[in-house]
Amino acid sequence: MAITRPKGTNDLLPPGSPKLSPLISAGAHAWLTEKARHVLERAGAQRIETPIFEEAELVKRGVGDSTDIVRKEMFTVYYFGDHGGFILRPEGTAAIVRAYLQNGLKQLPAPLKLWTSGPIFRAENVQKGRYRQFHQVDYEVLGSSDPLVDAEAIALMVDVVRELGLKEVRVKLGSIGDPADREAYNVYLRGLFTSHADRLSDDSKDRLTRNPMRILDSKSEGDQQLLAELAVKPMLDFLGDEARAHFEAVQGYLQAWGVPYTLDPSIVRGLDYYRRTAWELHHEGVGAKSALGGGGRYDGLAEILGGPPTPGIGWAFGVERLLLALDAEGVTLPQGEGPLLYVVALDEENVPHAARLAFAARAVARAEFAYRAMKPGGAFKDAERRGVRWIALLGSQEVENGTLSLKNLHSGEQRVIGVSELAAFLEASSLTPPLHRSPHETHRHDRPPLPHPRRANRDPAGLGEPPPRSGRPDLPGTA
């Protein structure tokens, strides 16, 4: 029986794969992450990388003992003796704050904007848009509690999805106030739910004592029905003066910048270190749970992790969920592109010449070569399968004359050029977009020029010494 990938995971595949879809396209993932990087780094964010596993204690403190993530969805990867174990990261924020504290990043200019991307792991039920390994883009700002920072974070999240081409997204905005506001709200919730405790799910009965706010985002249908019947007051009704002024300032900035949002009093964050602004980004095309991602302010997290008081705010979105939303809206993703140049020798003795040409051409473009000689018909078929733009056929006559016969497989254009002209030709071609450009392909005009080979009677093509006539031909870089 063949071994298959674990349930709830995906292989990210190259262009042309038989089972390829946007959700599992390595190119689509790279394109989306690159778009996010472009938006965030223009705004001053710097990339940070943290391990994919952390101390279990970090996750428990940073995510919360009462959350489903800690109680049901963590992957423990190593455990011995009294050690609390290591956990595959279920989110990115706690690790970034840990890295900020541990590495003295407070010394950098504040507020410090950081971003990262990579795999996230949760042992949850698999459904559309939800996997046990998935990918996130994460943005965090540390060192400022200014409402202007909150508004910018929300605006940047919207800018990223707009850059991707999404239109049917909604920002749902709320506030969870300050600790004193939340305590007053929890007192209200305990009084409200205690007399109905027998109708609560087992998880919510536990939350009633620990953290009543967590009942509000329960996944139980019975709990949600009870919430509707009781007409629970929203957290926004319990905001203190300072938290309310902060919330109004955030809204003012968003309105001034034309960032659309709707108020959603149902948004809650049950952990003690969360403060004030909280929001979610939604799209109906990703399944029953329409959230693409969300964010919030967490001014108390650094202290819980053992550091000094450090205000922070951040957001994350799921790459797979964004790809589902793009597909639902009919957004056409960039198609994978093959090499700009594909060099094919027409006879075996010239295969090393083709290899040398491709090696040299890589200074300015993506170039490949055929590892065996081919007839023209077979060469064209092979090049088309690879998505090649220009194919160069190299026979003994071309080697002798120092020329290349080129054909553009996209437009049908044909050229014969000298080998010495190849550098300029490829540079010019790379500046002209193909019919479909690869998500991760970049322009080549900033690369060093292809060295112009010397013309000599004994080496008219400028390719070095002629290859041996028998035995295995030597390629560049081989002994």
Short mmCIF file of C-alpha atoms in Angstrom, two decimals, residues 305 329 399 454:
data_model
loop_
_atom_site.label_atom_id
_atom_site.label_comp_id
_atom_site.label_asym_id
_atom_site.label_seq_id
_atom_site.Cartn_x
_atom_site.Cartn_y
_atom_site.Cartn_z
CA LEU A 305 5.71 36.05 28.54
CA GLU A 329 -14.53 35.72 -7.03
CA VAL A 399 28.19 25.91 -33.95
CA ARG A 454 35.32 35.65 -28.24
#
